[in-house]
Amino acid sequence: MERLALVLFSLLLCTACYAESYEINEDVQTQNISTHVLDVGNGFPSVNVSVEAFYLENGTFVSIGNTTTDVTGRVPIVHPGLPLQLGIYKLRFNTEQYYTQFSQTTFFPKPELVFVVDDTSVHYHVPLTLSRFGYTTYKGQ
Ligand SMILES: *[C@@H]1O[C@H](CO)[C@@H](O)[C@H](O)[C@H]1NC(C)=O
Ligand SMILES: *[C@@H]1O[C@H](CO)[C@@H](O)[C@H](O)[C@H]1NC(C)=O
Ligand SMILES: *[C@@H]1O[C@H](CO)[C@@H](O)[C@H](O)[C@H]1NC(C)=O
Ligand SMILES: *[C@@H]1O[C@H](CO)[C@@H](O)[C@H](O)[C@H]1NC(C)=O
């Protein structure tokens, strides 16, 4: 009898936790980091550029996502499956591979952007405007 009560109690607890986590998932609107690569040297969006995202953990950049830009040059979420966290992120763009398809070389084969997320309730848009001899970025939303 005692054992049955324990089982019933555990079941009840589990149902409670399930309901609670389910509710939390429903309510939280996770924000994301997006990017957009524009080839200003050629005058079109940079399609199919590999973007690797990193998160700084204990002094080390840990890889958290590999994505590629779509036909408009965009990646809507550079950290698929992970929630936005406070801290320092890095995006590394494989522009060398991108220029190879035009039989071109670039002075900046792997530009890296390091930035701070200090508010997880807002969206972060971190674009890259690119040419073979320069690039720039800014904080967008
Ligand atoms: C962020 O990405 C997740 C996962 O795809 C999505 O559920 C969520 O709606 C996105 N957040 C915003 C504000 O678009
Ligand atoms: C995207 O780039 C990769 C690596 O360069 C290449 O293997 C792949 O064929 C490209 N995909 C498209 C759709 O162009
Ligand atoms: C960073 O440190 C925390 C606390 O010591 C630890 O729990 C975590 O696993 C560490 N992460 C990495 C990537 O080493
Ligand atoms: C992204 O790709 C690199 C190179 O293949 C790999 O080392 C890294 O673990 C990948 N990251 C994730 C989150 O899968």
PDB file of C-alpha atoms and ligand atoms in Angstrom:
ATOM      1  CA  MET A   1       0.000   0.000   0.000  1.00  0.00           C
ATOM      2  CA  GLU A   2       2.807   2.338   0.954  1.00  0.00           C
ATOM      3  CA  ARG A   3       4.589   1.513  -2.290  1.00  0.00           C
ATOM      4  CA  LEU A   4       1.472   2.166  -4.356  1.00  0.00           C
ATOM      5  CA  ALA A   5       1.072   5.551  -2.683  1.00  0.00           C
ATOM      6  CA  LEU A   6       4.679   6.369  -3.553  1.00  0.00           C
ATOM      7  CA  VAL A   7       4.149   5.410  -7.200  1.00  0.00           C
ATOM      8  CA  LEU A   8       0.987   7.499  -7.371  1.00  0.00           C
ATOM      9  CA  PHE A   9       2.753  10.433  -5.757  1.00  0.00           C
ATOM     10  CA  SER A  10       5.668  10.177  -8.244  1.00  0.00           C
ATOM     11  CA  LEU A  11       3.217  10.033 -11.130  1.00  0.00           C
ATOM     12  CA  LEU A  12       1.498  13.134  -9.854  1.00  0.00           C
ATOM     13  CA  LEU A  13       4.825  14.959  -9.495  1.00  0.00           C
ATOM     14  CA  CYS A  14       5.839  13.999 -13.043  1.00  0.00           C
ATOM     15  CA  THR A  15       2.570  15.236 -14.471  1.00  0.00           C
ATOM     16  CA  ALA A  16       3.084  18.493 -12.616  1.00  0.00           C
ATOM     17  CA  CYS A  17       6.608  18.963 -14.002  1.00  0.00           C
ATOM     18  CA  TYR A  18       5.500  18.069 -17.489  1.00  0.00           C
ATOM     19  CA  ALA A  19       2.673  20.580 -17.335  1.00  0.00           C
ATOM     20  CA  GLU A  20       5.030  23.225 -15.998  1.00  0.00           C
ATOM     21  CA  SER A  21       7.745  22.774 -18.644  1.00  0.00           C
ATOM     22  CA  TYR A  22       5.111  22.580 -21.353  1.00  0.00           C
ATOM     23  CA  GLU A  23       3.685  25.879 -20.187  1.00  0.00           C
ATOM     24  CA  ILE A  24       7.130  27.505 -20.112  1.00  0.00           C
ATOM     25  CA  ASN A  25       7.854  26.371 -23.677  1.00  0.00           C
ATOM     26  CA  GLU A  26       4.541  27.783 -24.818  1.00  0.00           C
ATOM     27  CA  ASP A  27       5.092  31.160 -23.209  1.00  0.00           C
ATOM     28  CA  VAL A  28       8.718  31.982 -23.943  1.00  0.00           C
ATOM     29  CA  GLN A  29       9.249  33.714 -27.260  1.00  0.00           C
ATOM     30  CA  THR A  30      12.887  32.926 -27.976  1.00  0.00           C
ATOM     31  CA  GLN A  31      14.746  35.616 -29.842  1.00  0.00           C
ATOM     32  CA  ASN A  32      17.395  34.777 -32.428  1.00  0.00           C
ATOM     33  CA  ILE A  33      20.518  36.046 -34.181  1.00  0.00           C
ATOM     34  CA  SER A  34      20.221  36.438 -37.945  1.00  0.00           C
ATOM     35  CA  THR A  35      22.663  37.534 -40.620  1.00  0.00           C
ATOM     36  CA  HIS A  36      22.658  38.756 -44.219  1.00  0.00           C
ATOM     37  CA  VAL A  37      25.662  38.686 -46.548  1.00  0.00           C
ATOM     38  CA  LEU A  38      25.769  41.223 -49.375  1.00  0.00           C
ATOM     39  CA  ASP A  39      28.435  41.126 -52.056  1.00  0.00           C
ATOM     40  CA  VAL A  40      28.817  44.861 -52.657  1.00  0.00           C
ATOM     41  CA  GLY A  41      31.741  44.234 -55.005  1.00  0.00           C
ATOM     42  CA  ASN A  42      29.522  42.350 -57.455  1.00  0.00           C
ATOM     43  CA  GLY A  43      26.200  43.943 -56.518  1.00  0.00           C
ATOM     44  CA  PHE A  44      24.110  40.986 -55.345  1.00  0.00           C
ATOM     45  CA  PRO A  45      23.378  38.975 -52.216  1.00  0.00           C
ATOM     46  CA  SER A  46      25.975  36.317 -51.388  1.00  0.00           C
ATOM     47  CA  VAL A  47      24.189  32.990 -51.811  1.00  0.00           C
ATOM     48  CA  ASN A  48      25.384  29.754 -50.182  1.00  0.00           C
ATOM     49  CA  VAL A  49      27.995  31.253 -47.868  1.00  0.00           C
ATOM     50  CA  SER A  50      28.871  28.965 -44.944  1.00  0.00           C
ATOM     51  CA  VAL A  51      28.412  30.667 -41.584  1.00  0.00           C
ATOM     52  CA  GLU A  52      29.682  29.089 -38.377  1.00  0.00           C
ATOM     53  CA  ALA A  53      28.409  30.515 -35.082  1.00  0.00           C
ATOM     54  CA  PHE A  54      30.273  30.319 -31.772  1.00  0.00           C
ATOM     55  CA  TYR A  55      29.448  31.130 -28.154  1.00  0.00           C
ATOM     56  CA  LEU A  56      32.176  32.140 -25.689  1.00  0.00           C
ATOM     57  CA  GLU A  57      32.158  29.700 -22.782  1.00  0.00           C
ATOM     58  CA  ASN A  58      34.844  29.808 -20.079  1.00  0.00           C
ATOM     59  CA  GLY A  59      37.181  31.722 -22.377  1.00  0.00           C
ATOM     60  CA  THR A  60      36.751  29.375 -25.353  1.00  0.00           C
ATOM     61  CA  PHE A  61      34.624  29.863 -28.443  1.00  0.00           C
ATOM     62  CA  VAL A  62      32.408  26.797 -28.722  1.00  0.00           C
ATOM     63  CA  SER A  63      30.851  26.015 -32.131  1.00  0.00           C
ATOM     64  CA  ILE A  64      27.046  26.194 -31.874  1.00  0.00           C
ATOM     65  CA  GLY A  65      25.832  26.168 -35.474  1.00  0.00           C
ATOM     66  CA  ASN A  66      26.695  25.656 -39.134  1.00  0.00           C
ATOM     67  CA  THR A  67      24.335  27.311 -41.589  1.00  0.00           C
ATOM     68  CA  THR A  68      24.485  28.699 -45.141  1.00  0.00           C
ATOM     69  CA  THR A  69      22.965  31.829 -46.622  1.00  0.00           C
ATOM     70  CA  ASP A  70      19.796  31.340 -48.669  1.00  0.00           C
ATOM     71  CA  VAL A  71      18.995  32.767 -52.142  1.00  0.00           C
ATOM     72  CA  THR A  72      18.526  36.224 -50.609  1.00  0.00           C
ATOM     73  CA  GLY A  73      21.881  36.007 -48.783  1.00  0.00           C
ATOM     74  CA  ARG A  74      20.182  35.563 -45.414  1.00  0.00           C
ATOM     75  CA  VAL A  75      20.366  33.141 -42.492  1.00  0.00           C
ATOM     76  CA  PRO A  76      17.304  33.646 -40.237  1.00  0.00           C
ATOM     77  CA  ILE A  77      18.810  31.742 -37.258  1.00  0.00           C
ATOM     78  CA  VAL A  78      22.558  31.138 -36.979  1.00  0.00           C
ATOM     79  CA  HIS A  79      22.132  29.010 -33.820  1.00  0.00           C
ATOM     80  CA  PRO A  80      19.379  26.520 -34.810  1.00  0.00           C
ATOM     81  CA  GLY A  81      17.813  24.682 -31.892  1.00  0.00           C
ATOM     82  CA  LEU A  82      19.474  26.836 -29.221  1.00  0.00           C
ATOM     83  CA  PRO A  83      17.950  29.720 -27.275  1.00  0.00           C
ATOM     84  CA  LEU A  84      19.553  33.164 -27.330  1.00  0.00           C
ATOM     85  CA  GLN A  85      21.784  33.661 -24.267  1.00  0.00           C
ATOM     86  CA  LEU A  86      23.547  36.598 -22.684  1.00  0.00           C
ATOM     87  CA  GLY A  87      27.225  36.646 -23.607  1.00  0.00           C
ATOM     88  CA  ILE A  88      29.686  36.925 -26.459  1.00  0.00           C
ATOM     89  CA  TYR A  89      29.015  35.401 -29.848  1.00  0.00           C
ATOM     90  CA  LYS A  90      31.161  35.065 -32.952  1.00  0.00           C
ATOM     91  CA  LEU A  91      30.205  34.525 -36.581  1.00  0.00           C
ATOM     92  CA  ARG A  92      32.776  33.222 -39.050  1.00  0.00           C
ATOM     93  CA  PHE A  93      32.016  33.479 -42.769  1.00  0.00           C
ATOM     94  CA  ASN A  94      33.680  31.209 -45.307  1.00  0.00           C
ATOM     95  CA  THR A  95      34.093  33.883 -47.987  1.00  0.00           C
ATOM     96  CA  GLU A  96      37.052  32.095 -49.571  1.00  0.00           C
ATOM     97  CA  GLN A  97      34.759  29.222 -50.581  1.00  0.00           C
ATOM     98  CA  TYR A  98      32.187  31.756 -51.808  1.00  0.00           C
ATOM     99  CA  TYR A  99      34.625  33.553 -54.132  1.00  0.00           C
ATOM    100  CA  THR A 100      36.017  30.278 -55.482  1.00  0.00           C
ATOM    101  CA  GLN A 101      32.793  29.756 -57.461  1.00  0.00           C
ATOM    102  CA  PHE A 102      33.592  32.957 -59.403  1.00  0.00           C
ATOM    103  CA  SER A 103      37.249  31.879 -59.771  1.00  0.00           C
ATOM    104  CA  GLN A 104      38.141  34.864 -57.580  1.00  0.00           C
ATOM    105  CA  THR A 105      40.392  35.183 -54.571  1.00  0.00           C
ATOM    106  CA  THR A 106      39.775  37.350 -51.514  1.00  0.00           C
ATOM    107  CA  PHE A 107      42.067  39.142 -49.086  1.00  0.00           C
ATOM    108  CA  PHE A 108      39.700  38.134 -46.233  1.00  0.00           C
ATOM    109  CA  PRO A 109      39.094  34.368 -46.525  1.00  0.00           C
ATOM    110  CA  LYS A 110      37.405  33.921 -43.096  1.00  0.00           C
ATOM    111  CA  PRO A 111      36.077  37.204 -41.680  1.00  0.00           C
ATOM    112  CA  GLU A 112      34.962  36.896 -38.052  1.00  0.00           C
ATOM    113  CA  LEU A 113      32.538  39.158 -36.226  1.00  0.00           C
ATOM    114  CA  VAL A 114      32.553  39.134 -32.426  1.00  0.00           C
ATOM    115  CA  PHE A 115      29.676  40.843 -30.626  1.00  0.00           C
ATOM    116  CA  VAL A 116      27.870  41.064 -27.297  1.00  0.00           C
ATOM    117  CA  VAL A 117      24.318  39.940 -26.588  1.00  0.00           C
ATOM    118  CA  ASP A 118      23.255  41.952 -23.553  1.00  0.00           C
ATOM    119  CA  ASP A 119      19.474  41.599 -23.840  1.00  0.00           C
ATOM    120  CA  THR A 120      17.810  38.307 -24.721  1.00  0.00           C
ATOM    121  CA  SER A 121      14.414  39.932 -25.266  1.00  0.00           C
ATOM    122  CA  VAL A 122      15.443  41.513 -28.574  1.00  0.00           C
ATOM    123  CA  HIS A 123      16.386  40.150 -31.980  1.00  0.00           C
ATOM    124  CA  TYR A 124      19.983  40.578 -33.174  1.00  0.00           C
ATOM    125  CA  HIS A 125      20.692  41.093 -36.865  1.00  0.00           C
ATOM    126  CA  VAL A 126      24.400  41.094 -37.700  1.00  0.00           C
ATOM    127  CA  PRO A 127      24.963  41.580 -41.434  1.00  0.00           C
ATOM    128  CA  LEU A 128      28.161  41.467 -43.473  1.00  0.00           C
ATOM    129  CA  THR A 129      28.690  43.652 -46.526  1.00  0.00           C
ATOM    130  CA  LEU A 130      31.510  42.156 -48.456  1.00  0.00           C
ATOM    131  CA  SER A 131      33.965  42.781 -51.236  1.00  0.00           C
ATOM    132  CA  ARG A 132      37.222  41.018 -52.067  1.00  0.00           C
ATOM    133  CA  PHE A 133      39.267  43.714 -50.306  1.00  0.00           C
ATOM    134  CA  GLY A 134      37.067  44.891 -47.466  1.00  0.00           C
ATOM    135  CA  TYR A 135      34.037  44.179 -45.332  1.00  0.00           C
ATOM    136  CA  THR A 136      31.869  45.963 -42.841  1.00  0.00           C
ATOM    137  CA  THR A 137      29.114  45.204 -40.367  1.00  0.00           C
ATOM    138  CA  TYR A 138      26.722  46.886 -37.962  1.00  0.00           C
ATOM    139  CA  LYS A 139      24.201  46.109 -35.243  1.00  0.00           C
ATOM    140  CA  GLY A 140      20.807  45.716 -36.857  1.00  0.00           C
ATOM    141  CA  GLN A 141      17.487  44.385 -35.598  1.00  0.00           C
TER     142      GLN A 141
HETATM  143  C1  LIG B   1      13.443  32.115 -33.030  1.00  0.00           C
HETATM  144  O1  LIG B   1      13.594  30.824 -33.570  1.00  0.00           O
HETATM  145  C2  LIG B   1      12.728  29.859 -32.980  1.00  0.00           C
HETATM  146  C3  LIG B   1      13.083  28.504 -33.509  1.00  0.00           C
HETATM  147  O2  LIG B   1      12.878  28.434 -34.897  1.00  0.00           O
HETATM  148  C4  LIG B   1      11.289  30.255 -33.269  1.00  0.00           C
HETATM  149  O3  LIG B   1      10.407  29.347 -32.644  1.00  0.00           O
HETATM  150  C5  LIG B   1      11.029  31.651 -32.725  1.00  0.00           C
HETATM  151  O4  LIG B   1       9.733  32.082 -33.078  1.00  0.00           O
HETATM  152  C6  LIG B   1      12.053  32.636 -33.275  1.00  0.00           C
HETATM  153  N1  LIG B   1      11.854  33.918 -32.627  1.00  0.00           N
HETATM  154  C7  LIG B   1      11.420  34.997 -33.275  1.00  0.00           C
HETATM  155  C8  LIG B   1      11.211  36.214 -32.427  1.00  0.00           C
HETATM  156  O5  LIG B   1      11.198  35.002 -34.487  1.00  0.00           O
HETATM  157  C1  LIG B   2      27.047  25.471 -51.824  1.00  0.00           C
HETATM  158  O1  LIG B   2      28.437  25.496 -51.560  1.00  0.00           O
HETATM  159  C2  LIG B   2      28.990  24.202 -51.369  1.00  0.00           C
HETATM  160  C3  LIG B   2      30.436  24.386 -50.969  1.00  0.00           C
HETATM  161  O2  LIG B   2      31.113  25.223 -51.853  1.00  0.00           O
HETATM  162  C4  LIG B   2      28.842  23.384 -52.636  1.00  0.00           C
HETATM  163  O3  LIG B   2      29.367  22.092 -52.430  1.00  0.00           O
HETATM  164  C5  LIG B   2      27.354  23.297 -52.980  1.00  0.00           C
HETATM  165  O4  LIG B   2      27.204  22.624 -54.203  1.00  0.00           O
HETATM  166  C6  LIG B   2      26.748  24.676 -53.074  1.00  0.00           C
HETATM  167  N1  LIG B   2      25.299  24.551 -53.229  1.00  0.00           N
HETATM  168  C7  LIG B   2      24.624  25.264 -54.112  1.00  0.00           C
HETATM  169  C8  LIG B   2      23.152  25.043 -54.129  1.00  0.00           C
HETATM  170  O5  LIG B   2      25.158  26.050 -54.879  1.00  0.00           O
HETATM  171  C1  LIG B   3      32.280  26.060 -18.166  1.00  0.00           C
HETATM  172  O1  LIG B   3      32.349  26.069 -16.756  1.00  0.00           O
HETATM  173  C2  LIG B   3      31.161  25.632 -16.124  1.00  0.00           C
HETATM  174  C3  LIG B   3      31.316  25.823 -14.627  1.00  0.00           C
HETATM  175  O2  LIG B   3      32.584  25.394 -14.199  1.00  0.00           O
HETATM  176  C4  LIG B   3      30.922  24.156 -16.513  1.00  0.00           C
HETATM  177  O3  LIG B   3      29.730  23.701 -15.930  1.00  0.00           O
HETATM  178  C5  LIG B   3      30.823  24.064 -18.035  1.00  0.00           C
HETATM  179  O4  LIG B   3      30.699  22.704 -18.423  1.00  0.00           O
HETATM  180  C6  LIG B   3      32.055  24.656 -18.691  1.00  0.00           C
HETATM  181  N1  LIG B   3      31.861  24.645 -20.132  1.00  0.00           N
HETATM  182  C7  LIG B   3      32.807  24.314 -20.991  1.00  0.00           C
HETATM  183  C8  LIG B   3      32.459  24.372 -22.447  1.00  0.00           C
HETATM  184  O5  LIG B   3      33.918  23.967 -20.629  1.00  0.00           O
HETATM  185  C1  LIG B   4      30.411  23.049 -37.607  1.00  0.00           C
HETATM  186  O1  LIG B   4      31.343  22.558 -38.552  1.00  0.00           O
HETATM  187  C2  LIG B   4      32.665  22.460 -38.041  1.00  0.00           C
HETATM  188  C3  LIG B   4      33.566  22.046 -39.191  1.00  0.00           C
HETATM  189  O2  LIG B   4      33.065  20.936 -39.829  1.00  0.00           O
HETATM  190  C4  LIG B   4      32.690  21.467 -36.883  1.00  0.00           C
HETATM  191  O3  LIG B   4      33.982  21.413 -36.329  1.00  0.00           O
HETATM  192  C5  LIG B   4      31.714  21.941 -35.813  1.00  0.00           C
HETATM  193  O4  LIG B   4      31.626  21.003 -34.771  1.00  0.00           O
HETATM  194  C6  LIG B   4      30.320  22.145 -36.403  1.00  0.00           C
HETATM  195  N1  LIG B   4      29.442  22.737 -35.393  1.00  0.00           N
HETATM  196  C7  LIG B   4      28.277  22.228 -35.032  1.00  0.00           C
HETATM  197  C8  LIG B   4      27.499  22.979 -34.001  1.00  0.00           C
HETATM  198  O5  LIG B   4      27.831  21.216 -35.537  1.00  0.00           O
END
